[in-house]
CSV table of C-alpha atoms in Angstrom, one decimal:
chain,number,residue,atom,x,y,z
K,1,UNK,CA,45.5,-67.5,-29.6
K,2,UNK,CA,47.8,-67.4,-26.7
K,3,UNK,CA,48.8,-64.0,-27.6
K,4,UNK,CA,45.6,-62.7,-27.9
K,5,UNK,CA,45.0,-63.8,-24.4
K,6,UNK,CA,48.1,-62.1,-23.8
K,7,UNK,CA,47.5,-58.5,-25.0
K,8,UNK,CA,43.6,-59.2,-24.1
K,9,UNK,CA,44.9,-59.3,-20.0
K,10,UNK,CA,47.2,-56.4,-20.6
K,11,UNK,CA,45.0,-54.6,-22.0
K,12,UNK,CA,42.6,-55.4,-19.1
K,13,UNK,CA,45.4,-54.5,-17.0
K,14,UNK,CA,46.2,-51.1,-18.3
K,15,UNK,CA,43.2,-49.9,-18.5
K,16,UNK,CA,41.8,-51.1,-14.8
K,17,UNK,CA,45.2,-49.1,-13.5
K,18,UNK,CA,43.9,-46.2,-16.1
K,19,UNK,CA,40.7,-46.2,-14.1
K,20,UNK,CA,42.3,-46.5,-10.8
K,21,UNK,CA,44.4,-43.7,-11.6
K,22,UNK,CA,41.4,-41.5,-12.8
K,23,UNK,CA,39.0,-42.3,-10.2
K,24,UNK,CA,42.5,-41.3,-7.6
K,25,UNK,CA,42.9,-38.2,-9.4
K,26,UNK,CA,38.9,-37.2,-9.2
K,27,UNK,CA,38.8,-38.3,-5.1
K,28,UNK,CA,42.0,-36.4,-5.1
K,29,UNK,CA,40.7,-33.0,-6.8
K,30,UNK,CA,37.0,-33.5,-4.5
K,31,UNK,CA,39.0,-33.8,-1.3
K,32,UNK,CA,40.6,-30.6,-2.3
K,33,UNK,CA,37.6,-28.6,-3.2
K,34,UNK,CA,35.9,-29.6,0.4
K,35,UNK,CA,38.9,-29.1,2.4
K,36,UNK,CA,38.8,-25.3,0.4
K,37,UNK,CA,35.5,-24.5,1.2
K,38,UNK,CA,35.7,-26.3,4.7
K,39,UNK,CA,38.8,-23.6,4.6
K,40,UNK,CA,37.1,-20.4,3.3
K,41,UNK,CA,35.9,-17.5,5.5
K,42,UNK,CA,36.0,-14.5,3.6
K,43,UNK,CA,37.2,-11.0,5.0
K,44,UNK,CA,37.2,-7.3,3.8
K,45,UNK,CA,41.2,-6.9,2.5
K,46,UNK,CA,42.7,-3.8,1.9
K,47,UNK,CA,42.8,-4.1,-1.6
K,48,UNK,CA,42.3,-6.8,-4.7
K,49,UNK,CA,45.4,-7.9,-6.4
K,50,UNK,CA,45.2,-9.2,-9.9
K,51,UNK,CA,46.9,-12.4,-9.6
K,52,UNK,CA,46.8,-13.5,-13.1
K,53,UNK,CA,48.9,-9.7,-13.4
K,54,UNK,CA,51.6,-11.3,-10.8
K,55,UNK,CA,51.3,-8.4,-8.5
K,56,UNK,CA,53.2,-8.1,-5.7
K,57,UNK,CA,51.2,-9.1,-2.4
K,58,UNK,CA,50.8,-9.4,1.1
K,59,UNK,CA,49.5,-12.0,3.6
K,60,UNK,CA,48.8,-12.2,7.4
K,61,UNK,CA,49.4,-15.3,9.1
K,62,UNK,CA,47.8,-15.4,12.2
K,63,UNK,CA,48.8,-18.1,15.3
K,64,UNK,CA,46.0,-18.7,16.9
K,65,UNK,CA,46.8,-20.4,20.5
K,66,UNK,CA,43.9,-21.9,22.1
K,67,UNK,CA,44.4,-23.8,24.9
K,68,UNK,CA,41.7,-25.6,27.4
K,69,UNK,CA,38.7,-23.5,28.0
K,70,UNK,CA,39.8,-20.3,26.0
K,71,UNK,CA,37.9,-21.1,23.1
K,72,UNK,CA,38.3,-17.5,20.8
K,73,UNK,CA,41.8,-18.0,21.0
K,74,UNK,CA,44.9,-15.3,21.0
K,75,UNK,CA,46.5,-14.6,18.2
K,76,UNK,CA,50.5,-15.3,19.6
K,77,UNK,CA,51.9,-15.0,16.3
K,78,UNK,CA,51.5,-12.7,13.8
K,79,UNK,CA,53.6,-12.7,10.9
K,80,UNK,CA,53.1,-10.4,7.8
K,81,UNK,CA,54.6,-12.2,4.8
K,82,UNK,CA,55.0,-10.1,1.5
K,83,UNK,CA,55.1,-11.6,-2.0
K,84,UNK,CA,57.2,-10.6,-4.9
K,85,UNK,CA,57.2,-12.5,-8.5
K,86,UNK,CA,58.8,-10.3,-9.8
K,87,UNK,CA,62.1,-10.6,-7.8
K,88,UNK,CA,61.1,-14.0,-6.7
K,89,UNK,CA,61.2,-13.2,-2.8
K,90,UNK,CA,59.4,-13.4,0.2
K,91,UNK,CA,59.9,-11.4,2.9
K,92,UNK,CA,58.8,-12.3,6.6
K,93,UNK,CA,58.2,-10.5,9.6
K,94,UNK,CA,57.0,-11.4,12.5
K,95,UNK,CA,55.5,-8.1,15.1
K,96,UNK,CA,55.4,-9.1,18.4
K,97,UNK,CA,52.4,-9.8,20.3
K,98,UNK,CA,53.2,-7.5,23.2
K,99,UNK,CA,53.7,-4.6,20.6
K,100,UNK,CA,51.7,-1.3,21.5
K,101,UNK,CA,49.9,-0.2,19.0
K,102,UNK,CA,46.3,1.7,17.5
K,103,UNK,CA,43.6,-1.6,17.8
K,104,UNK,CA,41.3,-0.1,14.5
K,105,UNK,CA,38.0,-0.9,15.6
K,106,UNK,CA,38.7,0.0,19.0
K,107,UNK,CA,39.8,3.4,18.8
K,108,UNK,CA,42.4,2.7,21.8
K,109,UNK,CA,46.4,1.7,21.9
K,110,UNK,CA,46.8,-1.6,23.1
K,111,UNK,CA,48.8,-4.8,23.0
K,112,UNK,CA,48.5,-5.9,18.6
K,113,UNK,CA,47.8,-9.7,19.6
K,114,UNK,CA,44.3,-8.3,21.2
K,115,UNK,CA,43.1,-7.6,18.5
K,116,UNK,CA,42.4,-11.1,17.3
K,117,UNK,CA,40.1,-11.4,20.9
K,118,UNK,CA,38.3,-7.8,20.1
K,119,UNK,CA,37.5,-8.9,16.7
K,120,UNK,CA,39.1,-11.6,15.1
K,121,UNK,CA,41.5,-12.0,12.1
K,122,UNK,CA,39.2,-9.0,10.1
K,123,UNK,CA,40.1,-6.2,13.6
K,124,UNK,CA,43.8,-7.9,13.2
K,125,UNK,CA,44.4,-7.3,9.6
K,126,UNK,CA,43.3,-3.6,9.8
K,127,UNK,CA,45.5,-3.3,12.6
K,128,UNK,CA,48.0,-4.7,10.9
K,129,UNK,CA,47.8,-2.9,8.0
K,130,UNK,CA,47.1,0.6,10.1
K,131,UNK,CA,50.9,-0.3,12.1
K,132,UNK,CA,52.9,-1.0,9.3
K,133,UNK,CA,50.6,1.2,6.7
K,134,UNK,CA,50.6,-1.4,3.9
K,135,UNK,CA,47.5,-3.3,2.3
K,136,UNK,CA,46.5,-6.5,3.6
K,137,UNK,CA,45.2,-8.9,1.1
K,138,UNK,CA,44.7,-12.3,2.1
K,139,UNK,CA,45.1,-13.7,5.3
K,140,UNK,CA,45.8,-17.4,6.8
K,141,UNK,CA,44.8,-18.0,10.6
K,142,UNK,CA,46.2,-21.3,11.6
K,143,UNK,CA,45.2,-22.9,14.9
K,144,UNK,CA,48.5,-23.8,16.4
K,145,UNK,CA,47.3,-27.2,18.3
K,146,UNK,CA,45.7,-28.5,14.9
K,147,UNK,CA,48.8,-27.4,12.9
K,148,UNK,CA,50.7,-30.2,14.7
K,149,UNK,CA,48.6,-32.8,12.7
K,150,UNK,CA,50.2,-30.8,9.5
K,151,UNK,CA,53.6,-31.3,10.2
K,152,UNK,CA,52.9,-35.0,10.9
K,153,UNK,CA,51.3,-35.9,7.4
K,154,UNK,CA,54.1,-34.0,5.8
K,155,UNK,CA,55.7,-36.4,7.4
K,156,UNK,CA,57.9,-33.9,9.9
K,157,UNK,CA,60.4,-30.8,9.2
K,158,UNK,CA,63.7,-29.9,9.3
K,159,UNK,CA,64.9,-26.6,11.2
K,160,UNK,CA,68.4,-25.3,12.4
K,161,UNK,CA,68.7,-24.7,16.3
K,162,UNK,CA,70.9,-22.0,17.1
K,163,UNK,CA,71.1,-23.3,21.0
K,164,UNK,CA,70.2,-26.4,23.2
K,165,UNK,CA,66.8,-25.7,25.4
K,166,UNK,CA,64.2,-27.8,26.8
K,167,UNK,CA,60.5,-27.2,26.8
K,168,UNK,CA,58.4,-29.3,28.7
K,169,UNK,CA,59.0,-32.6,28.2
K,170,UNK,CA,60.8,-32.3,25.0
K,171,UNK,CA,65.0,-31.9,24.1
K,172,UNK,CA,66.3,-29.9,21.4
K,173,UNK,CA,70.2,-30.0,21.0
K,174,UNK,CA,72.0,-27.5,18.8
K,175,UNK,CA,72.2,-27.6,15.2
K,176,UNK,CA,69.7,-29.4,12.3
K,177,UNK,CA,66.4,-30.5,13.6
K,178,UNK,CA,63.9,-33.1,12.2
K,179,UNK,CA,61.0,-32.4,14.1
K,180,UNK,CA,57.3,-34.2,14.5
K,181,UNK,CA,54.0,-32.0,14.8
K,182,UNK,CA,54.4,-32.0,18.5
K,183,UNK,CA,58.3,-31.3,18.7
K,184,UNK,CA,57.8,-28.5,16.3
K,185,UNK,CA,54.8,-26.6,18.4
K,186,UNK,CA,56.7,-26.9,21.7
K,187,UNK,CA,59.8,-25.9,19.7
K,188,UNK,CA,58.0,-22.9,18.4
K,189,UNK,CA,56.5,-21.7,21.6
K,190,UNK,CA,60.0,-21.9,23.9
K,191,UNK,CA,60.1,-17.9,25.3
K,192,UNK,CA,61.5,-18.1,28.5
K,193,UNK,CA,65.0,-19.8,28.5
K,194,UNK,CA,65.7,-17.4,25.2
K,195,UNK,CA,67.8,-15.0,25.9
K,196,UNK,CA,65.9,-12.8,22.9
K,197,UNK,CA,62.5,-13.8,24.6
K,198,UNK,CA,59.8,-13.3,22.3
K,199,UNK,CA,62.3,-12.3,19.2
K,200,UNK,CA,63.6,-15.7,19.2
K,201,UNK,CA,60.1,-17.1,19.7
K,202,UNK,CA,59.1,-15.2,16.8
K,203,UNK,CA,62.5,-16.7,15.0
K,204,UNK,CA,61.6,-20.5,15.6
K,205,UNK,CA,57.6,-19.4,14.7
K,206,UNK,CA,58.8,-18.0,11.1
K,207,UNK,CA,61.6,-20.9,10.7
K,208,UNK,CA,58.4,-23.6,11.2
K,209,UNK,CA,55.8,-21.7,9.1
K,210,UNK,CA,58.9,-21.7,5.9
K,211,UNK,CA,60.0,-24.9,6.9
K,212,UNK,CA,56.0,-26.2,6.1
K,213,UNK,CA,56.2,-24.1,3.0
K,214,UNK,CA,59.5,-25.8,1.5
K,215,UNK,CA,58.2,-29.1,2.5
K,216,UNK,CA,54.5,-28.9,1.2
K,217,UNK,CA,56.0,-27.8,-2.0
K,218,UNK,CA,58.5,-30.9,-1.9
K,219,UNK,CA,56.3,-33.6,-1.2
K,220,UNK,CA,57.9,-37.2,-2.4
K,221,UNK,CA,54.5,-38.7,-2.9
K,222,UNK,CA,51.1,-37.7,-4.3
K,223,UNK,CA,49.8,-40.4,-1.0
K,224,UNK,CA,50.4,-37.5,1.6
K,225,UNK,CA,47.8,-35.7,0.1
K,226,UNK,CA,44.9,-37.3,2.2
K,227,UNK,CA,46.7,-36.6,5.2
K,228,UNK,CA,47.5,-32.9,4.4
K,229,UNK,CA,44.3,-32.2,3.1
K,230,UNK,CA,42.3,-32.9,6.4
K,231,UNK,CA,44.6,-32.0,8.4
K,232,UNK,CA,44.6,-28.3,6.7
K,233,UNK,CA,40.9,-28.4,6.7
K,234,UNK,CA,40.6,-28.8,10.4
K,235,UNK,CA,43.6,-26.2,11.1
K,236,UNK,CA,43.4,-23.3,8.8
K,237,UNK,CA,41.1,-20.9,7.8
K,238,UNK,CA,41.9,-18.3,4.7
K,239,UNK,CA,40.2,-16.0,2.9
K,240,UNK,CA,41.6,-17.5,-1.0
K,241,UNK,CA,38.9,-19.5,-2.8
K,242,UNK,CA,40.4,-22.8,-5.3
K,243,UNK,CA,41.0,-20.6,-8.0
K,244,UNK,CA,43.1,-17.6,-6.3
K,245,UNK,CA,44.7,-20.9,-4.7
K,246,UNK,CA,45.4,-22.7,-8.2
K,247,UNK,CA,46.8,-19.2,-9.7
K,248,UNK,CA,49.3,-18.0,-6.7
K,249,UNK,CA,50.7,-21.7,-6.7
K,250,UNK,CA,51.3,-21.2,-10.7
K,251,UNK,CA,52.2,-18.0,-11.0
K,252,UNK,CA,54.1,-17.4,-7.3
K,253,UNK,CA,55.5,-20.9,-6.7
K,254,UNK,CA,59.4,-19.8,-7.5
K,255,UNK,CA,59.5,-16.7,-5.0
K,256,UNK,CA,59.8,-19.1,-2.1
K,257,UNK,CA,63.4,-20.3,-3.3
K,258,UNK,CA,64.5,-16.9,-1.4
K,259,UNK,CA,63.2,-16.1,1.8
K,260,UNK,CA,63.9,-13.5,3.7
K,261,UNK,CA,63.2,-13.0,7.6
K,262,UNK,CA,62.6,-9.7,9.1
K,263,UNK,CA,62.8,-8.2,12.6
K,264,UNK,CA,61.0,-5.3,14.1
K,265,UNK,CA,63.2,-4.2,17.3
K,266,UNK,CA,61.5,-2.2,20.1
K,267,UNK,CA,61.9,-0.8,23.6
K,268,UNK,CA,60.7,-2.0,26.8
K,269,UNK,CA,57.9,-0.1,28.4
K,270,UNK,CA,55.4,-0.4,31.2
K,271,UNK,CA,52.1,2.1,31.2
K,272,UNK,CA,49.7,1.9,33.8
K,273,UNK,CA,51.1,-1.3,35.2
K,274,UNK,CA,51.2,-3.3,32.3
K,275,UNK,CA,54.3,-4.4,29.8
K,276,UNK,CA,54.4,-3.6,26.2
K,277,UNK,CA,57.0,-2.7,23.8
K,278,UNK,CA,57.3,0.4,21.8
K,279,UNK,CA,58.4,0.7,18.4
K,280,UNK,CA,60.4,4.0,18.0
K,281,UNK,CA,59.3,5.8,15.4
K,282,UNK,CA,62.7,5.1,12.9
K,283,UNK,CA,62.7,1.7,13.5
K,284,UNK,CA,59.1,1.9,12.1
K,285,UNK,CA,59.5,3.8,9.2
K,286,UNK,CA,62.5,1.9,8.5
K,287,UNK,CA,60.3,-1.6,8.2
K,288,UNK,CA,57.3,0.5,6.8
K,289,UNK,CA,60.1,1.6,4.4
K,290,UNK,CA,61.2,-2.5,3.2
K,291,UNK,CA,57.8,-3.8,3.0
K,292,UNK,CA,56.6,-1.4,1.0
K,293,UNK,CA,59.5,-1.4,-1.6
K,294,UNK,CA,59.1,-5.3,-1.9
K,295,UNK,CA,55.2,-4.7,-2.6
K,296,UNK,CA,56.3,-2.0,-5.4
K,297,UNK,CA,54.3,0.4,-3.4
């Protein structure tokens, strides 16, 4: 008798955990579906890619930096980030926000990062893709104040500082960094005492963005979800619906074991008053040139 009182509680035991475990699982997968759609705002891309085909592809990542009052936002970093499953590789490259370029849409040359203010992340893309004459096909915009809260409930990240600086109220010494949401923005907008200026900005903005990627696809615990899930939905916007999502994470996942940072170089130039900075016309092709290879284009 006192056995079957035994196995009777285990069994009531098991299967309340069973339960628990389902019912975690379902709040889990409906937290994710409204987070996605809280995320979703669809654009025109350049192309579709067959993902289930594991064709090569490319992304814009879009900064958005809005700050007291400015409520649209500028689009500080722009990174294009490329895709190949087939290599397993990413490549990253950040274009400088000061770079002079066609704005498509606009039918004028201007600085790129305008774009975003003339017409949002579609007028970026196309001027994106128009620069560095590749497709765009899916695009992240991330609002850089919100993104703080995703570092925090990843629970920080880990970056290597090639020199000691301070920005604003925060310290970072030389060497490996373990940084909160609010140490990593302010160590990802530091321009000034770089000697690079904006090319080590753009450095520290691509080292946070893979340093996320690693991390999210690292996490210890299935109980930062929660945390990563709102804080995503209130930061990011992106044109991939659940299911482009669930088949890029299967079929993608092992191309970020090797990723590769790029850098467009450029000469200083002032027209009409104003600073920009060209991109000769090798230096162009030459990036044009990589970026397309690694898309099989």
């Amino acid at each position: 008798m006192k056995k079957k009182k035994v196995f009777l509680s285990l069994g009531l035991l098991v299967g309340v955990v069973l339960l628990s475990v389902v019912a975690y699982f379902f709040y889990l997968y409906k937290s994710v579906t409204d987070t996605v759609q809280e995320m979703h705002e669809p654009f025109a891309p350049s192309r579709v890619v067959d993902l289930e085909s594991q064709e090569p592809l490319s992304f814009l990542i879009a900064g958005v930096d809005s700050r007291g009052d400015d409520h649209a936002g500028r689009s500080d970093t722009i990174i294009v980030m490329t895709v190949n499953p087939n290599t397993e590789s990413i490549k990253m490259l950040s274009i400088p926000r000061d770079t002079r370029t066609e704005i498509i849409g606009r039918g004028m040359q201007d600085k790129i990062n305008h774009a975003y203010a003339f017409g949002g992340v579609q007028m970026t893309a196309d001027t994106v893709a128009n620069f560095l004459d590749i497709p765009i096909d899916h695009y992240i915009s991330i609002n850089m104040e919100g993104f703080k809260g995703v570092v925090d409930a990843l629970g920080g990240v880990s970056v290597d500082n090639d020199f000691a600086f301070n920005y604003g109220s925060h310290s970072f010494p030389e060497g490996q960094l373990f940084l909160n949401g609010e140490e990593a923005l302010a160590y990802s907008r530091m321009r000034k005492e770089d000697p690079r200026g904006d090319f080590g900005r753009n450095d520290r903005q691509r080292e946070i963005v893979d340093a996320v990627i690693q991390e999210a696809a690292n996490i210890g615990t299935i109980t930062k979800a929660g945390g990563i899930l709102g804080a995503v939905g209130q930061s990011v916007r992106t044109d991939m619906t659940l299911d482009e999502m669930w088949k890029l994470q299967s079929n993608y996942r092992d191309a970020r074991h090797n990723v590769e940072q790029m850098e467009i170089k450029g000469n200083n130039a002032t027209i009409n008053g104003i600073y920009y900075l060209q991109i000769p016309d090798d230096e162009l092709a030459r990036v044009r040139s990589e970026l397309k290879e690694h898309l099989e284009l």
